[in-house]
Coordinates of C-alpha atoms (C1' of nucleotides) in Angstrom, one line a residue:
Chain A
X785 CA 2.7 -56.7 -41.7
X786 CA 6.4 -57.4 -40.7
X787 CA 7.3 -53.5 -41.8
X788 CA 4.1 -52.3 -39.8
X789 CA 5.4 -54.2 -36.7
X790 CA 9.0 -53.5 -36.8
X791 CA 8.3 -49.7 -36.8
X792 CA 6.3 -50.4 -33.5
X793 CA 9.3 -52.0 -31.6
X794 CA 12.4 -53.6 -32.5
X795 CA 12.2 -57.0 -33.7
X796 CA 14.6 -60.3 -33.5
X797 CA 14.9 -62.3 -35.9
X798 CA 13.2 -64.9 -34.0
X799 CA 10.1 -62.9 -33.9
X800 CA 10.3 -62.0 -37.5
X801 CA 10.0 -65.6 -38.5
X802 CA 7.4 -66.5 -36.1
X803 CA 5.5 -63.6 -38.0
X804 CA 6.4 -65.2 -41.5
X805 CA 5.6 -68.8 -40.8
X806 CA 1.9 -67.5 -39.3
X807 CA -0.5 -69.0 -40.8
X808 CA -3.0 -66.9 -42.8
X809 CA -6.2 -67.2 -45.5
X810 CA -6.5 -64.3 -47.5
X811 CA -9.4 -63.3 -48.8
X812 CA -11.8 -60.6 -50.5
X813 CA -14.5 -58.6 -49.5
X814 CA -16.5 -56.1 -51.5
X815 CA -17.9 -53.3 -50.4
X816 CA -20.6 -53.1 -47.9
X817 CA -19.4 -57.0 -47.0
X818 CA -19.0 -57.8 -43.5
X819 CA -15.8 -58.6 -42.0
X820 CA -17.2 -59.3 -38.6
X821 CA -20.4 -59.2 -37.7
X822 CA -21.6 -57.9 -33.6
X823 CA -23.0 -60.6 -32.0
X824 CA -20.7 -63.9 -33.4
X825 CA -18.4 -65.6 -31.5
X826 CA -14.6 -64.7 -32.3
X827 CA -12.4 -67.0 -34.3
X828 CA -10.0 -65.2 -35.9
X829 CA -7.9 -62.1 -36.3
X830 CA -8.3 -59.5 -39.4
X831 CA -6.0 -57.9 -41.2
X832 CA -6.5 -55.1 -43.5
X833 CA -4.1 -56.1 -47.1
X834 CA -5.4 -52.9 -49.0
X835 CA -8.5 -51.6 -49.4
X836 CA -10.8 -49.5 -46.6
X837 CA -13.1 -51.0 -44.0
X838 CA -15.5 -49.5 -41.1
X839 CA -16.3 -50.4 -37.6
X840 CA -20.0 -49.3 -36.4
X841 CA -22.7 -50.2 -34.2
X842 CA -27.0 -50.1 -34.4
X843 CA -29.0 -48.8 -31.6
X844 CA -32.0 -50.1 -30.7
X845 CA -33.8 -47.6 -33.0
X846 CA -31.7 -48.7 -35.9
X847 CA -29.4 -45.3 -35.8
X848 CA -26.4 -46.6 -37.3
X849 CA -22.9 -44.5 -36.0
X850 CA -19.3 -45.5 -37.8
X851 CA -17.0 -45.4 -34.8
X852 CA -13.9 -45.5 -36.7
X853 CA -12.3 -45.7 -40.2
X854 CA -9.3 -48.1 -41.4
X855 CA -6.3 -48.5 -43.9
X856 CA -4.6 -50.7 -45.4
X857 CA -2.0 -52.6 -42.0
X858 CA -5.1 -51.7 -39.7
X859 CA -5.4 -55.0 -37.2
X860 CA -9.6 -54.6 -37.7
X861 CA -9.9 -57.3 -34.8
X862 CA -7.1 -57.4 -32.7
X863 CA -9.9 -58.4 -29.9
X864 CA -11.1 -61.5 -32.0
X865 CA -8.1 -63.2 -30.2
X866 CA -9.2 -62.1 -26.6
X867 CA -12.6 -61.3 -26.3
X868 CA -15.4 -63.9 -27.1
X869 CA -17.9 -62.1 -28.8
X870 CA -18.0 -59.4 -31.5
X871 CA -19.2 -56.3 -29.6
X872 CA -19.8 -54.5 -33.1
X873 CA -19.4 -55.3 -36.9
X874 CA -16.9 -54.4 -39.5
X875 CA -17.5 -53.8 -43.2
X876 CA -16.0 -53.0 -46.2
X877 CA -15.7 -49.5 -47.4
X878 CA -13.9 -50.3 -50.5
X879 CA -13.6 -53.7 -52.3
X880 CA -10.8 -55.2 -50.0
X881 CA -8.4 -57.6 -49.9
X882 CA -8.0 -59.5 -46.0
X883 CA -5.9 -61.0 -44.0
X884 CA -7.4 -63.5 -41.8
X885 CA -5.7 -65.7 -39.4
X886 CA -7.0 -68.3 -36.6
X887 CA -7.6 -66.9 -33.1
X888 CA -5.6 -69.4 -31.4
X889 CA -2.6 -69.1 -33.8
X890 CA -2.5 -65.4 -32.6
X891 CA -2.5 -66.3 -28.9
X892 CA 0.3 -68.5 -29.3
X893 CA 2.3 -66.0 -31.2
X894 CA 1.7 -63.3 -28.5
X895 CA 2.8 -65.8 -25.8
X896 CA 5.7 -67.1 -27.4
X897 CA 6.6 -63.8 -28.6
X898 CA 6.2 -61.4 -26.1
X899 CA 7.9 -58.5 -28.4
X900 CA 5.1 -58.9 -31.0
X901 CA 2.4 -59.2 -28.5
X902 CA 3.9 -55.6 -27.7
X903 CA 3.7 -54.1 -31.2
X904 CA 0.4 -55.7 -31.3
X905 CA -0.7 -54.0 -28.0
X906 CA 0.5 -50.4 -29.5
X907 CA -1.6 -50.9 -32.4
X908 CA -5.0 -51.1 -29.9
X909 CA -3.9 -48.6 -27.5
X910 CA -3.1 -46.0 -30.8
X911 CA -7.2 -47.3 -31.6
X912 CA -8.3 -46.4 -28.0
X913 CA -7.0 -43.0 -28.6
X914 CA -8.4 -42.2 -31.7
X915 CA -11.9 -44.0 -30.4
X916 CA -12.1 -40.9 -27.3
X917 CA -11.0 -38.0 -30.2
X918 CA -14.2 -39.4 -31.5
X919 CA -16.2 -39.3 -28.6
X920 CA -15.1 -35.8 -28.2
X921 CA -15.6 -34.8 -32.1
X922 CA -19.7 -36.2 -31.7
X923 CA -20.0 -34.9 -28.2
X924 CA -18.4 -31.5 -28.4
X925 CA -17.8 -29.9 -31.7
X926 CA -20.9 -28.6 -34.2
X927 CA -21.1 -29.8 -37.5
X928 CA -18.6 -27.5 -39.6
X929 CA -15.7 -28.8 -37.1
X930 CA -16.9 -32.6 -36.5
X931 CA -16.6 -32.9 -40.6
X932 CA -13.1 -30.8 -41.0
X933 CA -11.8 -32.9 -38.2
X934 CA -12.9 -36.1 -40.1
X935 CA -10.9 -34.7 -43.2
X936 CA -8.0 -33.6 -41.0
X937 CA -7.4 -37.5 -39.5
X938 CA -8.0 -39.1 -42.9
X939 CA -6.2 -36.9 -44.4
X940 CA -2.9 -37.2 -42.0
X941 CA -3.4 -40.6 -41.7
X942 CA -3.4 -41.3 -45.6
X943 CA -0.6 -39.5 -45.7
X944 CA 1.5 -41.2 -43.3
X945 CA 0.1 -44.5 -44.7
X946 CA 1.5 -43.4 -47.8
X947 CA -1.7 -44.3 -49.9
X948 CA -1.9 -40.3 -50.7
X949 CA -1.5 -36.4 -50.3
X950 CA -3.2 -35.1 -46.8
X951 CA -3.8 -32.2 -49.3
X952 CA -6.0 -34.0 -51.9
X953 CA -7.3 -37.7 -51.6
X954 CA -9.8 -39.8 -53.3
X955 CA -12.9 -40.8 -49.7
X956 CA -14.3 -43.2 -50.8
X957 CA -17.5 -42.5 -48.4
X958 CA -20.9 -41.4 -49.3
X959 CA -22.2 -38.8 -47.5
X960 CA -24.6 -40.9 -45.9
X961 CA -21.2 -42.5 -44.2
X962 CA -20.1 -39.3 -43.2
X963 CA -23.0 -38.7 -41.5
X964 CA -22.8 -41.7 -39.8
X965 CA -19.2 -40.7 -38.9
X966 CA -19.9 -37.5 -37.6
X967 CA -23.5 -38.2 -35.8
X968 CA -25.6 -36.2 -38.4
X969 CA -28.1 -36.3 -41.3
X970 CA -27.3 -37.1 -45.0
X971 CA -28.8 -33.7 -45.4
X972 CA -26.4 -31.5 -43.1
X973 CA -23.3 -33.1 -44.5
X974 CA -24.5 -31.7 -47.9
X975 CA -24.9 -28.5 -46.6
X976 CA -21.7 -28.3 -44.2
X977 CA -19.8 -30.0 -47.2
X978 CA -21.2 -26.8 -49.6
X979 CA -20.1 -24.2 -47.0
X980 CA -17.2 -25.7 -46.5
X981 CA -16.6 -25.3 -50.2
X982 CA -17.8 -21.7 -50.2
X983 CA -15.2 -21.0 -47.3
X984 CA -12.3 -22.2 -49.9
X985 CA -11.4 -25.1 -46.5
X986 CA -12.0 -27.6 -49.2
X987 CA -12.6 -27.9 -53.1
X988 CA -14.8 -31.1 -54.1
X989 CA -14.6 -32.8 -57.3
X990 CA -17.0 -36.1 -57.3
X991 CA -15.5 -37.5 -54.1
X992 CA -11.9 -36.1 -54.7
X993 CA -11.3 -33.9 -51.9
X994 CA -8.4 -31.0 -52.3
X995 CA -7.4 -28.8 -49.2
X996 CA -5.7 -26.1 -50.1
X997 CA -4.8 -24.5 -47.2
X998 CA -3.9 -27.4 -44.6
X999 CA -3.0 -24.9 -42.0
X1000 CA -6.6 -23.1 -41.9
X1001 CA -8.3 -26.6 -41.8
X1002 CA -6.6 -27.8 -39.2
X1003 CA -7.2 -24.7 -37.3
X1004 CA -11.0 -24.5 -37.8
X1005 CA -11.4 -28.2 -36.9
X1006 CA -9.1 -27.4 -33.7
X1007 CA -7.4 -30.8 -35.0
X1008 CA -4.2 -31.8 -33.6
X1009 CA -2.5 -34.8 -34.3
X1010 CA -0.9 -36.1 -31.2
X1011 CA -3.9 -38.8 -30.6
X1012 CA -2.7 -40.5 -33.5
X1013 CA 0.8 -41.2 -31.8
X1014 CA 2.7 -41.0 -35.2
X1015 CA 6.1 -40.7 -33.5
X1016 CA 5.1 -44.2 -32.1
X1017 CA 8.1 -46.1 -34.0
X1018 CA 10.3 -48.2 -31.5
X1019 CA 11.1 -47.2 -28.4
Chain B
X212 CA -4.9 -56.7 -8.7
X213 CA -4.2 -60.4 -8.7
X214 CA -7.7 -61.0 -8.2
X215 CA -8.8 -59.0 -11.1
X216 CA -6.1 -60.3 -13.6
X217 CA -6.6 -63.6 -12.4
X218 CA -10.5 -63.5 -14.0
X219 CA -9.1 -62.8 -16.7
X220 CA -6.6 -65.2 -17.6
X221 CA -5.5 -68.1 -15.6
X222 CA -2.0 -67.3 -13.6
X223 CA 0.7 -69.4 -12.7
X224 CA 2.6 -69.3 -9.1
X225 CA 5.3 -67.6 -11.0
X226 CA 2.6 -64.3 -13.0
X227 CA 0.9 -64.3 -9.1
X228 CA 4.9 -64.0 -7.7
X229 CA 5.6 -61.7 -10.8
X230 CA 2.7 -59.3 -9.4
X231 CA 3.1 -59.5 -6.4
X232 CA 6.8 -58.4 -6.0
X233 CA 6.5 -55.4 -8.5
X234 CA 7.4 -52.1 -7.3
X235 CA 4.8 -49.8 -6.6
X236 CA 3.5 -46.5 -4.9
X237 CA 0.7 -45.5 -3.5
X238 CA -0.9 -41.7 -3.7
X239 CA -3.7 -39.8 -2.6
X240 CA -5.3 -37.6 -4.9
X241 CA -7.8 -35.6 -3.9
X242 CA -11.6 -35.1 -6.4
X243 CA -10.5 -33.2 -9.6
X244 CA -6.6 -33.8 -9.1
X245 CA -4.7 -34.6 -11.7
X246 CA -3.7 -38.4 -12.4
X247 CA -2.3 -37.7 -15.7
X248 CA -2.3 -34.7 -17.9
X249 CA -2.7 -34.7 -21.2
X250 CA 0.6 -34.0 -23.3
X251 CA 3.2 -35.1 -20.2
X252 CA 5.7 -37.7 -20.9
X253 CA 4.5 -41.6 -19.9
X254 CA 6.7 -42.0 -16.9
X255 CA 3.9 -44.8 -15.0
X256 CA 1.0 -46.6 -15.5
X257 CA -1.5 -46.0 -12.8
X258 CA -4.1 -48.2 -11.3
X259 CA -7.0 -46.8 -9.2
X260 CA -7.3 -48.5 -5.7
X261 CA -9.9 -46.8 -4.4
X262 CA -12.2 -44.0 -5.8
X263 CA -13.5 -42.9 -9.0
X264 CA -11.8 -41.4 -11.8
X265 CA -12.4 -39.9 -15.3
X266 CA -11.1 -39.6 -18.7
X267 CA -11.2 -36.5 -20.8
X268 CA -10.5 -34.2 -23.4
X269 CA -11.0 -30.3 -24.4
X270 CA -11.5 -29.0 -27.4
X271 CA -9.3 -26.0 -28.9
X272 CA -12.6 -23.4 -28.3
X273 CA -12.5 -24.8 -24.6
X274 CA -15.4 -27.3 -24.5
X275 CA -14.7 -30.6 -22.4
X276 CA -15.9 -33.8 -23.0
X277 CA -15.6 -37.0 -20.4
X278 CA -14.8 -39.5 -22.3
X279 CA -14.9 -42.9 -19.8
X280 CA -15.9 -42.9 -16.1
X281 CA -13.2 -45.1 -14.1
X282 CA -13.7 -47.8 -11.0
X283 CA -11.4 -49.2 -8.5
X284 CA -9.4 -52.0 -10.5
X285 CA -9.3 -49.7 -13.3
X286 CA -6.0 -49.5 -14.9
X287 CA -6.5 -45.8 -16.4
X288 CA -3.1 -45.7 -17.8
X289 CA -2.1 -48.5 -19.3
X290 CA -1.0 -46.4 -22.2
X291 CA 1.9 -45.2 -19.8
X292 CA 3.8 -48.5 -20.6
X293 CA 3.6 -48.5 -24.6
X294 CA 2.8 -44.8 -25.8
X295 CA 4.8 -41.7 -25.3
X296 CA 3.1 -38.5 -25.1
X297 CA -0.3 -38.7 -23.1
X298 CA -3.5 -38.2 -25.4
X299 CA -5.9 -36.9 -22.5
X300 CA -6.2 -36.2 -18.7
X301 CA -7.2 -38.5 -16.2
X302 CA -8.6 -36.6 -12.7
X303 CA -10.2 -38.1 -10.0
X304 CA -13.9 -37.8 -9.4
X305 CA -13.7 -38.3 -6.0
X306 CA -10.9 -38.8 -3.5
X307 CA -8.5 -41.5 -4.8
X308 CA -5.9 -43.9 -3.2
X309 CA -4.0 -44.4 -6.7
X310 CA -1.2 -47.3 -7.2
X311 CA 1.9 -45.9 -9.8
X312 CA 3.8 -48.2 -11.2
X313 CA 6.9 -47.6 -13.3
X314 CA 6.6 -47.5 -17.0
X315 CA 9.5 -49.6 -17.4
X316 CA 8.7 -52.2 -14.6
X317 CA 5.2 -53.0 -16.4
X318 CA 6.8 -53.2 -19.6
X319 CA 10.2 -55.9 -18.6
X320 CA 6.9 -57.3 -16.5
X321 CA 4.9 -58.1 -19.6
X322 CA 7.7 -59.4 -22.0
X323 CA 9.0 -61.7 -18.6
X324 CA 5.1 -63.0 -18.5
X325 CA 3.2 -62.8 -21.3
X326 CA 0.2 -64.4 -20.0
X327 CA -0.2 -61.1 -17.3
X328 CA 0.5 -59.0 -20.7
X329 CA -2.3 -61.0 -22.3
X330 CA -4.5 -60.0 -18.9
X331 CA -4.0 -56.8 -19.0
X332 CA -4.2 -56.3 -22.7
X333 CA -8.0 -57.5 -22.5
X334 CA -8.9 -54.8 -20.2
X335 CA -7.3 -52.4 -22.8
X336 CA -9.7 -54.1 -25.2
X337 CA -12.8 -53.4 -22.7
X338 CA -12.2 -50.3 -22.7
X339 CA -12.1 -49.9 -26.4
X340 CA -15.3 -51.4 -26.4
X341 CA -16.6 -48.7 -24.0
X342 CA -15.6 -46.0 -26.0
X343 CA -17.1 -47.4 -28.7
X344 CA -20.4 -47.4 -27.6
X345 CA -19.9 -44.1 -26.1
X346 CA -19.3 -42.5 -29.2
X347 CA -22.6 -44.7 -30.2
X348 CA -24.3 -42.3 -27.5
X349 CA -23.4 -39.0 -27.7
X350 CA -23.5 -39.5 -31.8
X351 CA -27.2 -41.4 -32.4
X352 CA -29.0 -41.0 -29.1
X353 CA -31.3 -38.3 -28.1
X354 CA -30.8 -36.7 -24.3
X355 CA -33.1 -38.8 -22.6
X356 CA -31.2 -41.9 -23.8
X357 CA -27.7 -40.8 -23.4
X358 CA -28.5 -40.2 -19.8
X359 CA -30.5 -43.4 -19.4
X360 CA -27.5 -45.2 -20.9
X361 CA -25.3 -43.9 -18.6
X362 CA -26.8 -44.9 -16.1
X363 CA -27.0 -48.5 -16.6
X364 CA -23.6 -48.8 -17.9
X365 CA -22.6 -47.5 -14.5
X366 CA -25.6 -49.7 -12.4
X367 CA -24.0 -52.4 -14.4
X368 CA -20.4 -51.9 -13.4
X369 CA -20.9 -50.7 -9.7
X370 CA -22.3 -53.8 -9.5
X371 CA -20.1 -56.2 -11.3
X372 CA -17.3 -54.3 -9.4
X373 CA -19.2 -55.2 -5.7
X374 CA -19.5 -51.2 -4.8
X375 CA -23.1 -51.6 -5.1
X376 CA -26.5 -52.5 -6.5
X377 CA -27.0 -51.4 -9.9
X378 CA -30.8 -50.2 -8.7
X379 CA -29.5 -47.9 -6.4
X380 CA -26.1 -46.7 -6.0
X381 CA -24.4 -43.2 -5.2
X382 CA -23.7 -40.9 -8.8
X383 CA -20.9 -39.0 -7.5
X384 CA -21.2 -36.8 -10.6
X385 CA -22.3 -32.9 -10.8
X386 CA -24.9 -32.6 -13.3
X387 CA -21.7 -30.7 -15.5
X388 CA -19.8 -34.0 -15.1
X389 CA -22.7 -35.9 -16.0
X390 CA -23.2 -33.1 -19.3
X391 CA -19.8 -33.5 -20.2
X392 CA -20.2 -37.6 -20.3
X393 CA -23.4 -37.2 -22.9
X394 CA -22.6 -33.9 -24.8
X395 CA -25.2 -31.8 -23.3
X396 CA -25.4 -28.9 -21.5
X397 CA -26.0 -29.0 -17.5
X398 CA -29.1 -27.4 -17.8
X399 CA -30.2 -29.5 -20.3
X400 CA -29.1 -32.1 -18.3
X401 CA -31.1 -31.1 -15.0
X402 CA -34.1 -31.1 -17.2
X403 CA -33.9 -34.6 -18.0
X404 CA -33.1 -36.1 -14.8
X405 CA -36.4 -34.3 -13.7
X406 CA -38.1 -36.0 -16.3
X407 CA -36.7 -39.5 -15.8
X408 CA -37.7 -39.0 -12.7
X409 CA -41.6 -38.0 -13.8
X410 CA -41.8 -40.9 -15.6
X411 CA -40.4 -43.2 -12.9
X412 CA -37.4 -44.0 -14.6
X413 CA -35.8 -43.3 -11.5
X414 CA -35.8 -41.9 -8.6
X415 CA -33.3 -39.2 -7.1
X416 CA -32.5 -38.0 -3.5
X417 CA -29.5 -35.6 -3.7
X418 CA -26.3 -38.0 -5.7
X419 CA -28.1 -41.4 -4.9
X420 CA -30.2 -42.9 -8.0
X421 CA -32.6 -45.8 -7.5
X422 CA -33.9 -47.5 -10.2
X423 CA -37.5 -48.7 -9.4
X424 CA -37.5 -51.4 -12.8
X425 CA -34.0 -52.0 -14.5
X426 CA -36.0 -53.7 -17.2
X427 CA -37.6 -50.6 -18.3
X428 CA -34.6 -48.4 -17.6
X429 CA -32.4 -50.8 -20.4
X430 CA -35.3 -51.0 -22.7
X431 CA -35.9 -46.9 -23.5
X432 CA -32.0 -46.8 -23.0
X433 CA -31.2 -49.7 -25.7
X434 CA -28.9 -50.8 -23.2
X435 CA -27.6 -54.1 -24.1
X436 CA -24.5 -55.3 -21.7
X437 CA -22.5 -56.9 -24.4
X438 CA -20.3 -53.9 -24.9
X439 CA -19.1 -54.8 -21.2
X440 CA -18.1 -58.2 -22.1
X441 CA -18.7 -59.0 -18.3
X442 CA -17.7 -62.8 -19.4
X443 CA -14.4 -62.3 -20.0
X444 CA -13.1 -64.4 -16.8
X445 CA -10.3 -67.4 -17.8
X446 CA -10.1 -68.4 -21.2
Chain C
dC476 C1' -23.6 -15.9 8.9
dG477 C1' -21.8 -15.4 4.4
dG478 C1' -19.8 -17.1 0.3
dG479 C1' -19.3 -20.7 -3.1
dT480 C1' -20.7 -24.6 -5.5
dC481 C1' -24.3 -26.9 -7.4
dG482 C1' -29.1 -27.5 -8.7
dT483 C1' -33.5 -25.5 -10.7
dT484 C1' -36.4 -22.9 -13.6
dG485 C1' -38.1 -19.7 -17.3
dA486 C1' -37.8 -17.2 -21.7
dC487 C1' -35.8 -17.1 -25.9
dT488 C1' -32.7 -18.7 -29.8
dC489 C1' -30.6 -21.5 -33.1
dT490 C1' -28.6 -25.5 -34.9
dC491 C1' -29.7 -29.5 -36.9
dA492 C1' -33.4 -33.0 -38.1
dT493 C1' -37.3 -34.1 -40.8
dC494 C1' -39.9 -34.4 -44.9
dA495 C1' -40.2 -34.1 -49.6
dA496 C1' -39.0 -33.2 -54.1
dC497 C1' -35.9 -33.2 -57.8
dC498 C1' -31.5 -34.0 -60.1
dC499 C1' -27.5 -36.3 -61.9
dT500 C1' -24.8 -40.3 -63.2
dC501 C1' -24.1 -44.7 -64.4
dG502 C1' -25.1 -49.5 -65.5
dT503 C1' -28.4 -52.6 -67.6
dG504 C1' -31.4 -54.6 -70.6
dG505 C1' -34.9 -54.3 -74.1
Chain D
dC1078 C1' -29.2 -46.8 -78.8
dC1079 C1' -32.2 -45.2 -75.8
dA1080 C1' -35.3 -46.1 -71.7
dC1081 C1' -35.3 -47.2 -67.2
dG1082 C1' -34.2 -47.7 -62.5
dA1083 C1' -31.3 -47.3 -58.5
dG1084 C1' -28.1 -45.0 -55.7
dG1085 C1' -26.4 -40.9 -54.3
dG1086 C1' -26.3 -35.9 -54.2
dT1087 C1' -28.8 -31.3 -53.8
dT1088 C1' -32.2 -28.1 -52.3
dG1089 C1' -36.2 -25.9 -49.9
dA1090 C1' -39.7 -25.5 -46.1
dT1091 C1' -40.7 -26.4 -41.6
dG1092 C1' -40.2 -27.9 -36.8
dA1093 C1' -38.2 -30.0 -32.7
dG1094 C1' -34.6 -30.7 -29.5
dA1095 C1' -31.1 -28.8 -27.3
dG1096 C1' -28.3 -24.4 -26.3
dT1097 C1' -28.0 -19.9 -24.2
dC1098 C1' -28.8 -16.4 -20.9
dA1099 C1' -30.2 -15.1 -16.6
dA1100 C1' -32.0 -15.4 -12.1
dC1101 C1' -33.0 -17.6 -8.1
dG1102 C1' -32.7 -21.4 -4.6
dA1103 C1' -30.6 -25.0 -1.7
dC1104 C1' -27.0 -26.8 0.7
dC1105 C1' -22.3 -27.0 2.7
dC1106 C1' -18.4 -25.5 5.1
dG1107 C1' -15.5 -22.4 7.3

DNA sequence: CGGGTCGTTGACTCTCATCAACCCTCGTGG
DNA sequence: CCACGAGGGTTGATGAGAGTCAACGACCCG
């Protein structure tokens, strides 16, 4: 967490302590767990130690839509120690290992420390960014492009992560999730996922996912990275 | 801008003294001027003092996507502070007295008074809220209830903000805008305004919507308010 | 009065959803 | 050791919701 931070701005060695001597539970979730549930009150901040979780929301009909995906160093609920009620849940992807630490404890920390509440800050306004490239991969791109823009951002941001290749990496998601992702059916993702295959954009092996030409992905799912912020180290 | 920060967190004589001597400037800019472009250097953050404003994106074949709708009190580029590159354009809906403040000011401004970086943080936390559930509509809502949804979000806000009722308030939005908020087409979109309006959803005379029964409105919607966290006042 | 922007409507098309069946893999327990 | 069941993946047939294309109408402003 200290690593994640100190690439965000630079960091005394005041605020490096505080960030040690914060106190923390860890604990672990399997898959499909919740992290946070939409509706309780917030009590505490969560961390990400390693595994993957998801963020989504149920409409009134019971559609379910993933509005984003996170790593290992993702703050899953930075707004636990703001806001007063969970506005959506978060669950497990993979089995995962979490960080959890008390609402208040965070508040102090941000006061106290202004610097970290900075870092902190970067971290949600990087999440806002990628949150409207979202909005605009459901509301304005068909199927082929919504899914090779999925693979483009997990892909990058694996990569920069340094959990694996942007080229080939193991997703973890079952199509139904992907669906969820992208605002389709189960069924479509099949087929777009088969056609992409047939196009040579990406060779499947179970859920092993190989691109071999990164270029001609990118430029199909008219991805560009600059939402992501990745030059966002200190200023 | 005291006012509004003030709801959210409680200020002391020294944040209100803080605010109140920070250097700003105020602009004009006139419906579908520029307030940021997407790719330009943060130099500001901006704050809108009058008028509406809006968020979005365009795809690499050209589509555009709206991707949050903005009210006076609105600080549309917080982002300007913390992050280096802009991720997306902000233009103004309708004619817009605009307050800039220097990137640098609001940043020594937040580390010199953390509690007025805490207030400003939560409205970065709204907003990813917001696009959240936006990205809920355009991805697992049919046409009729993305538009529906819109609608009371902004009823809701209008009204919250004081501009007006949320049963009957100006939509200062061409049918395109309102397209490119849901994902549809404008046509598509002109078809189910006529609708609503068949069904008594609502009722339309030129831009001004009245709502004859909210209750119904919300319940085909699946509005729910919660994303709005219209609570968040002091801590 | 004329041009431009926005709104409206109809006819037709197509992407994606729906429904339904079948398959594969893997873990479990008899 | 094999049968079974469950979850997930695959495929086909069909249909609905939204897109596209095109024309016309209403309104506003110079």
């Amino acid at each position: 967490m200290e690593r994640k931070f100190a690439r965000r701005r630079a960091l005394s060695a005041d605020d490096r302590s505080a960030l040690r001597t914060l106190p923390f539970q860890r604990q672990s979730v399997p898959p499909h767990g919740f992290i946070l549930r939409e509706g309780e009150p917030s009590r505490r901040c969560a961390l990400i130690h390693s595994g993957l979780a998801y963020r989504n929301k149920t409409t009134a009909e019971g559609m379910r839509q993933i509005v984003s995906i996170h790593i290992p160093g993702d703050m899953v609920d930075l707004q636990g120690a703001l806001l007063k009620i969970a506005d959506h849940n978060v669950q497990a992807l993979t089995p995962c290992e979490m960080i959890f630490i008390d609402r208040q404890a965070v508040a102090d920390l941000i006061l106290s420390h202004p610097t970290l509440g900075m870092a902190m800050w970067v971290d949600t306004l990087i999440d806002g960014s990628i949150f409207r490239e979202w909005i605009v991969n459901v509301g304005r791109r068909d199927a082929h492009a919504r899914i090779e823009h999925l693979l483009c951002e997990l892909g990058t941001r694996f990569e920069m992560a340094g959990l694996s290749d942007r080229d080939g990496f193991d997703l973890p998601m079952t199509q139904e999730q992907i669906a969820d992702s992208v605002g389709l059916t189960p069924v479509h993702v099949n087929r777009v996922l088969k056609s992409l295959g047939g196009d040579r954009l990406i060779q499947r092996n179970r859920r092993y996912i190989r691109i071999p030409d990164w270029q001609k992905l990118t430029d199909v799912a008219g991805f560009n990275e600059r939402y992501l912020h990745l030059d966002q180290a200190t200023v």
